Short mmCIF file of C-alpha atoms and ligand atoms in Angstrom, two decimals:
data_model
loop_
_atom_site.label_atom_id
_atom_site.label_comp_id
_atom_site.label_asym_id
_atom_site.label_seq_id
_atom_site.Cartn_x
_atom_site.Cartn_y
_atom_site.Cartn_z
CA MET Q 20 0.00 0.00 0.00
CA LYS Q 21 1.29 3.47 -0.88
CA VAL Q 22 0.12 6.52 1.06
CA PHE Q 23 0.10 10.00 -0.49
CA SER Q 24 -0.73 13.35 1.05
CA GLY Q 25 -2.32 16.44 -0.45
CA SER Q 26 -1.24 19.82 0.86
CA SER Q 27 -4.09 20.50 3.30
CA ASN Q 28 -3.12 18.39 6.33
CA LYS Q 29 0.47 17.09 6.12
CA PRO Q 30 0.85 16.83 9.95
CA LEU Q 31 -2.04 14.33 10.06
CA ALA Q 32 -0.66 12.38 7.07
CA GLU Q 33 2.71 12.19 8.85
CA LYS Q 34 1.10 10.82 12.04
CA ILE Q 35 -0.92 8.24 10.08
CA THR Q 36 2.10 7.00 8.12
CA LYS Q 37 4.16 6.86 11.32
CA SER Q 38 1.49 4.62 12.91
CA LEU Q 39 1.52 2.47 9.78
CA ASN Q 40 5.31 2.29 9.94
CA THR Q 41 5.67 3.68 6.45
CA LEU Q 42 6.52 6.97 4.74
CA ILE Q 43 4.45 9.42 2.68
CA SER Q 44 5.04 8.56 -0.99
CA PRO Q 45 6.38 11.38 -3.17
CA LEU Q 46 3.98 13.57 -5.10
CA GLU Q 47 4.78 16.71 -7.07
CA ILE Q 48 2.31 19.57 -6.63
CA VAL Q 49 3.20 22.69 -8.62
CA ILE Q 50 1.23 25.93 -8.22
CA PHE Q 51 1.35 28.15 -11.30
CA PRO Q 52 1.39 31.98 -10.97
CA ASP Q 53 -2.34 32.12 -11.82
CA GLY Q 54 -3.16 29.68 -8.98
CA GLU Q 55 -3.73 26.56 -11.12
CA ARG Q 56 -2.22 23.35 -9.77
CA ARG Q 57 -0.37 20.59 -11.58
CA VAL Q 58 -0.13 17.23 -9.88
CA ARG Q 59 2.29 14.44 -10.77
CA VAL Q 60 2.76 11.04 -9.13
CA THR Q 61 6.49 10.37 -9.08
CA ASP Q 62 6.34 6.99 -7.36
CA ARG Q 63 5.55 3.70 -9.14
CA VAL Q 64 1.97 2.72 -8.30
CA VAL Q 65 1.16 0.14 -10.97
CA ASP Q 66 -1.08 -2.56 -9.37
CA GLU Q 67 -0.65 -0.95 -5.93
CA ASP Q 68 -3.39 -0.15 -3.44
CA THR Q 69 -3.08 3.58 -2.88
CA VAL Q 70 -4.34 6.00 -0.24
CA ILE Q 71 -4.58 9.75 -0.57
CA ILE Q 72 -4.99 11.86 2.58
CA GLU Q 73 -6.55 15.25 1.91
CA SER Q 74 -8.77 17.33 4.18
CA THR Q 75 -10.91 19.94 2.47
CA SER Q 76 -10.51 22.87 4.80
CA PRO Q 77 -9.26 25.56 4.68
CA ASN Q 78 -9.87 26.63 1.06
CA PRO Q 79 -12.29 23.81 0.13
CA ASP Q 80 -12.32 24.63 -3.59
CA THR Q 81 -8.53 24.51 -3.90
CA HIS Q 82 -8.18 21.31 -1.91
CA TYR Q 83 -11.03 19.56 -3.71
CA MET Q 84 -9.46 20.41 -7.08
CA GLU Q 85 -6.11 19.12 -5.80
CA LEU Q 86 -7.80 15.91 -4.61
CA PHE Q 87 -9.53 15.38 -7.98
CA PHE Q 88 -6.18 15.77 -9.76
CA ILE Q 89 -4.34 13.42 -7.40
CA VAL Q 90 -6.99 10.71 -7.80
CA ASP Q 91 -6.83 11.17 -11.59
CA ALA Q 92 -3.02 11.02 -11.57
CA LEU Q 93 -3.05 7.81 -9.49
CA LYS Q 94 -5.59 6.22 -11.79
CA ARG Q 95 -3.66 7.14 -14.94
CA SER Q 96 -0.47 5.82 -13.34
CA GLY Q 97 -2.03 2.36 -12.96
CA ALA Q 98 -3.03 2.20 -9.27
CA LYS Q 99 -5.06 -0.91 -8.44
CA SER Q 100 -7.28 0.92 -5.95
CA ILE Q 101 -7.61 4.46 -4.68
CA THR Q 102 -8.88 5.14 -1.15
CA ALA Q 103 -9.40 8.78 -0.29
CA VAL Q 104 -9.08 9.71 3.38
CA VAL Q 105 -10.97 12.99 3.64
CA PRO Q 106 -11.29 13.53 7.40
CA TYR Q 107 -13.30 16.72 6.87
CA LEU Q 108 -15.59 16.52 3.87
CA GLY Q 109 -16.20 20.12 2.81
CA TYR Q 110 -19.62 21.21 1.50
CA GLN Q 111 -21.30 18.61 3.74
CA ARG Q 112 -23.74 21.19 5.07
CA GLN Q 113 -25.10 21.60 1.52
CA ASP Q 114 -26.40 18.05 1.25
CA HIS Q 115 -29.95 18.82 0.11
CA VAL Q 116 -32.08 21.64 -1.28
CA PHE Q 117 -32.92 24.06 1.55
CA ARG Q 118 -34.55 26.68 -0.71
CA ASP Q 119 -35.90 26.38 -4.27
CA GLY Q 120 -33.29 26.92 -6.96
CA GLU Q 121 -30.27 25.89 -4.89
CA ALA Q 122 -27.50 23.56 -6.07
CA VAL Q 123 -26.84 20.46 -3.99
CA SER Q 124 -23.11 21.15 -3.80
CA LEU Q 125 -22.19 17.99 -1.89
CA GLU Q 126 -23.73 15.81 -4.60
CA VAL Q 127 -21.63 17.56 -7.24
CA ILE Q 128 -18.50 16.91 -5.20
CA ILE Q 129 -19.36 13.22 -4.69
CA GLU Q 130 -20.18 12.67 -8.37
CA THR Q 131 -16.88 14.26 -9.38
CA LEU Q 132 -14.83 12.19 -6.92
CA GLU Q 133 -16.45 9.00 -8.18
CA ALA Q 134 -16.06 10.04 -11.82
CA VAL Q 135 -12.32 10.67 -11.48
CA GLY Q 136 -11.79 7.21 -10.01
CA MET Q 137 -12.01 7.19 -6.19
CA ASP Q 138 -12.85 3.61 -5.09
CA LYS Q 139 -13.50 4.16 -1.38
CA LEU Q 140 -13.83 7.07 1.03
CA ILE Q 141 -12.88 7.23 4.70
CA THR Q 142 -14.25 10.24 6.52
CA PHE Q 143 -15.22 11.56 9.97
CA ASP Q 144 -18.32 12.85 11.73
CA LEU Q 145 -20.51 13.84 8.83
CA HIS Q 146 -23.08 16.52 9.47
CA SER Q 147 -25.94 14.17 8.58
CA ILE Q 148 -26.14 10.37 8.80
CA LYS Q 149 -27.89 10.39 5.42
CA ILE Q 150 -24.79 11.62 3.57
CA PRO Q 151 -23.29 8.10 3.06
CA GLU Q 152 -26.43 7.25 1.03
CA LEU Q 153 -25.33 9.80 -1.58
CA PHE Q 154 -22.29 7.66 -2.46
CA SER Q 155 -22.24 4.78 -4.97
CA ILE Q 156 -18.85 3.54 -3.72
CA PRO Q 157 -18.04 2.15 -0.24
CA ILE Q 158 -17.71 4.77 2.47
CA VAL Q 159 -16.33 4.32 5.97
CA HIS Q 160 -17.89 6.88 8.29
CA LEU Q 161 -15.80 7.12 11.45
CA SER Q 162 -16.56 9.19 14.53
CA ALA Q 163 -14.41 11.07 17.01
CA LEU Q 164 -16.99 10.47 19.75
CA PRO Q 165 -15.02 7.57 21.35
CA ILE Q 166 -11.95 9.86 21.54
CA ILE Q 167 -14.11 12.62 23.04
CA ALA Q 168 -15.61 10.18 25.57
CA GLU Q 169 -12.11 9.03 26.61
CA LYS Q 170 -11.01 12.64 27.10
CA ILE Q 171 -14.07 13.41 29.23
CA LYS Q 172 -13.30 10.35 31.40
CA GLU Q 173 -9.68 11.53 31.70
CA ILE Q 174 -10.58 15.03 32.92
CA ALA Q 175 -13.52 13.95 35.07
CA THR Q 176 -13.57 13.29 38.78
CA PRO Q 177 -16.54 11.42 40.37
CA HIS Q 178 -17.79 14.79 41.64
CA PHE Q 179 -17.40 16.26 38.13
CA LEU Q 180 -19.63 13.61 36.61
CA LYS Q 181 -22.38 14.18 39.18
CA ASP Q 182 -22.88 17.85 38.43
CA THR Q 183 -22.23 17.86 34.67
CA ILE Q 184 -24.57 17.67 31.71
CA LEU Q 185 -23.91 17.04 28.02
CA VAL Q 186 -25.32 19.68 25.67
CA SER Q 187 -26.03 19.61 21.95
CA PRO Q 188 -25.98 23.21 20.64
CA ASP Q 189 -28.74 22.39 18.16
CA MET Q 190 -31.37 19.73 17.51
CA GLY Q 191 -29.34 18.39 14.55
CA GLY Q 192 -26.78 17.15 17.07
CA ILE Q 193 -29.17 15.19 19.25
CA ARG Q 194 -28.16 11.79 17.82
CA ARG Q 195 -24.51 12.61 18.45
CA ILE Q 196 -25.14 13.62 22.06
CA LYS Q 197 -27.19 10.44 22.70
CA ILE Q 198 -24.31 8.26 21.45
CA LEU Q 199 -21.84 10.16 23.64
CA SER Q 200 -24.18 9.81 26.62
CA GLU Q 201 -24.22 6.03 26.10
CA LEU Q 202 -20.42 5.95 25.90
CA LEU Q 203 -20.38 7.75 29.26
CA SER Q 204 -22.72 5.40 31.18
CA ASN Q 205 -25.86 7.34 30.23
CA MET Q 206 -24.66 10.75 31.31
CA PRO Q 207 -27.65 13.15 31.22
CA PHE Q 208 -27.97 15.42 28.20
CA ILE Q 209 -30.03 18.33 26.91
CA SER Q 210 -30.34 20.08 23.58
CA ILE Q 211 -30.59 23.69 22.56
CA VAL Q 212 -33.05 24.66 19.84
CA LYS Q 213 -31.16 26.92 17.43
CA ASP Q 214 -32.95 28.86 14.72
CA ARG Q 215 -30.68 30.14 11.95
CA ASP Q 216 -31.46 32.58 9.14
CA LEU Q 217 -30.92 30.56 5.94
CA VAL Q 218 -29.76 33.60 3.96
CA SER Q 219 -27.40 35.39 6.37
CA GLY Q 220 -26.48 32.40 8.53
CA ASP Q 221 -27.17 34.52 11.64
CA ILE Q 222 -28.56 32.76 14.69
CA LYS Q 223 -32.06 34.17 15.14
CA SER Q 224 -32.96 32.51 18.41
CA ASN Q 225 -31.64 30.01 20.89
CA ARG Q 226 -33.53 28.27 23.70
CA ILE Q 227 -33.24 25.07 25.72
CA ASP Q 228 -35.44 22.31 24.33
CA SER Q 229 -38.58 22.14 26.43
CA ALA Q 230 -38.36 18.33 26.53
CA SER Q 231 -35.28 18.72 28.75
CA SER Q 232 -37.23 19.64 31.88
CA GLY Q 233 -35.65 19.42 35.32
CA TRP Q 234 -32.08 19.59 33.96
CA LYS Q 235 -30.95 22.46 36.19
CA LYS Q 236 -31.08 20.41 39.38
CA ARG Q 237 -27.52 20.06 40.73
CA VAL Q 238 -25.99 20.90 37.34
CA LYS Q 239 -23.03 23.28 37.47
CA ARG Q 240 -21.04 22.27 34.43
CA ALA Q 241 -21.90 21.80 30.74
CA ILE Q 242 -19.99 19.83 28.13
CA ILE Q 243 -21.08 21.19 24.74
CA VAL Q 244 -20.43 18.87 21.80
CA ASP Q 245 -20.77 19.80 18.12
CA ASP Q 246 -19.60 18.32 14.82
CA MET Q 247 -17.76 21.46 13.74
CA ILE Q 248 -16.84 24.96 14.78
CA SER Q 249 -16.77 27.36 11.85
CA THR Q 250 -17.33 31.01 12.85
CA GLY Q 251 -17.79 29.99 16.49
CA ARG Q 252 -21.21 31.69 16.68
CA THR Q 253 -23.14 28.49 17.46
CA ILE Q 254 -20.88 27.67 20.39
CA ALA Q 255 -20.83 31.29 21.59
CA SER Q 256 -24.60 31.55 21.67
CA ALA Q 257 -24.88 28.14 23.38
CA VAL Q 258 -22.41 29.25 26.08
CA ASP Q 259 -24.30 32.56 26.59
CA LEU Q 260 -27.58 30.71 26.99
CA LEU Q 261 -26.10 28.19 29.44
CA VAL Q 262 -24.45 30.92 31.52
CA LYS Q 263 -27.80 32.75 31.68
CA ASN Q 264 -29.28 29.50 32.96
CA GLY Q 265 -26.81 29.27 35.81
CA ILE Q 266 -24.06 27.04 34.38
CA GLU Q 267 -20.74 27.90 36.05
CA GLU Q 268 -18.30 26.05 33.79
CA ASN Q 269 -18.51 25.25 30.08
CA ILE Q 270 -16.23 22.81 28.27
CA VAL Q 271 -16.48 22.55 24.49
CA PHE Q 272 -15.75 19.61 22.18
CA ALA Q 273 -16.02 19.61 18.36
CA THR Q 274 -14.62 17.24 15.78
CA HIS Q 275 -13.80 19.67 12.96
CA PRO Q 276 -11.94 22.94 13.68
CA VAL Q 277 -12.96 24.88 10.56
CA PHE Q 278 -12.18 28.15 12.42
CA SER Q 279 -13.29 30.71 9.85
CA ASN Q 280 -13.38 34.51 10.13
CA ASP Q 281 -13.00 35.71 13.72
CA ALA Q 282 -13.43 32.26 15.32
CA LYS Q 283 -10.15 32.44 17.23
CA ASN Q 284 -11.11 35.62 19.13
CA ILE Q 285 -14.69 34.51 19.71
CA LEU Q 286 -13.54 31.17 21.13
CA GLN Q 287 -10.68 32.52 23.21
CA ASN Q 288 -13.00 35.06 24.86
CA LEU Q 289 -15.84 32.62 25.52
CA ARG Q 290 -16.88 31.74 29.05
CA ALA Q 291 -15.55 28.23 28.48
CA SER Q 292 -12.60 26.79 30.35
CA LYS Q 293 -11.39 24.48 27.54
CA ILE Q 294 -12.05 23.90 23.86
CA PHE Q 295 -11.14 20.48 22.47
CA VAL Q 296 -11.09 19.77 18.71
CA THR Q 297 -9.48 17.07 16.60
CA ASP Q 298 -6.91 17.20 13.81
CA THR Q 299 -9.33 16.35 10.97
CA ILE Q 300 -8.36 19.86 9.87
CA ASP Q 301 -4.88 21.26 10.45
CA VAL Q 302 -4.95 24.26 12.81
CA PRO Q 303 -1.96 26.48 11.96
CA GLU Q 304 -0.10 28.24 14.78
CA GLU Q 305 -1.74 31.61 14.02
CA LYS Q 306 -5.21 30.14 14.59
CA ARG Q 307 -4.36 28.48 17.91
CA PHE Q 308 -5.16 29.98 21.33
CA GLY Q 309 -4.51 29.25 25.00
CA LYS Q 310 -7.54 27.16 25.90
CA LEU Q 311 -7.44 25.06 22.73
CA GLU Q 312 -6.40 21.41 22.88
CA ILE Q 313 -6.14 19.21 19.78
CA LEU Q 314 -6.90 15.48 19.99
CA SER Q 315 -5.66 13.21 17.22
CA ILE Q 316 -7.75 10.91 15.06
CA SER Q 317 -4.63 9.50 13.34
CA GLU Q 318 -4.66 6.15 15.19
CA MET Q 319 -8.27 5.50 14.19
CA ILE Q 320 -7.45 6.10 10.53
CA ALA Q 321 -4.28 4.01 10.70
CA LYS Q 322 -6.29 1.10 12.18
CA GLU Q 323 -8.82 1.43 9.37
CA LEU Q 324 -6.06 1.29 6.76
CA GLU Q 325 -4.15 -1.64 8.28
C1 R5P D 77 -24.67 23.24 12.26
O1 R5P D 77 -25.75 22.67 12.19
C2 R5P D 77 -23.42 22.57 12.69
O2 R5P D 77 -23.65 21.41 13.44
C3 R5P D 77 -22.55 23.53 13.48
O3 R5P D 77 -23.21 23.86 14.68
C4 R5P D 77 -22.28 24.80 12.71
O4 R5P D 77 -21.93 24.49 11.40
C5 R5P D 77 -21.20 25.61 13.37
O5 R5P D 77 -21.01 26.77 12.62
P1 R5P D 77 -20.62 28.13 13.31
O6 R5P D 77 -19.41 27.88 14.14
O7 R5P D 77 -20.33 29.06 12.15
O8 R5P D 77 -21.79 28.61 14.09
#
């Protein structure tokens, strides 16, 4: 098996290949002055199983184009199979028509990846469990929830578990929070009902789901868990709401650190003691901040590839 890396998340590719006791195979990626990319496989891949690791954030368009070209180059060079490891699958929030006349961007991406020759996809914590149904090829949908559960157990004391509640910042995350609750011996959970403006993306209102009655009793600490943090506004409004409801300590977990716009400042200044994310997306030094901790998904991917 030969493992290649695109340019979006080399640190993750290095960790995965280290776990697999191998090296990243050479790949030439040239960027022309106008921004176009040329990709060339310089290793021999005839009849080899190949793996390409490429996250699609930041700059989803650039990294998708790069991924399409790498898959095409591997196919033309005679690879027996091409598995794409795309830990963060960009455009996943555009998986159906929300308003008349819209493109279903994720479907376009999937059709293109399949057309250029991808045989299998390995990815993490998709926004919706229906997304795998959009693929015609095999897809392995992994989750960072077991890693998150382990981290919660590591930081928790018996007292901590008694006065803590899990929180989904929107109803879309309720399935995720139920799974995490089961991994943590049925830890209690609640959900926030978030209403977003479909045009501006602004959060219009935020309230605790009325089905979660009686949750305030003895609860001092909230562990908020989301699939991704982009602008940070979802997490910020969840924290504000929880603080207004008497929560003294907030701890945040999210799989994908998209960190767009002013996310770093919003997150650093939140009334949250810690923010844990994973390395599905590389967080460069300039986007890191004091209370951020990055957990690695590399071992899970390596095990899947073994
Ligand atoms: C939305 O449904 C997702 O689960 C996330 O809550 C959302 O994408 C986070 O985006 P932002 O950080 O921009 O609020």
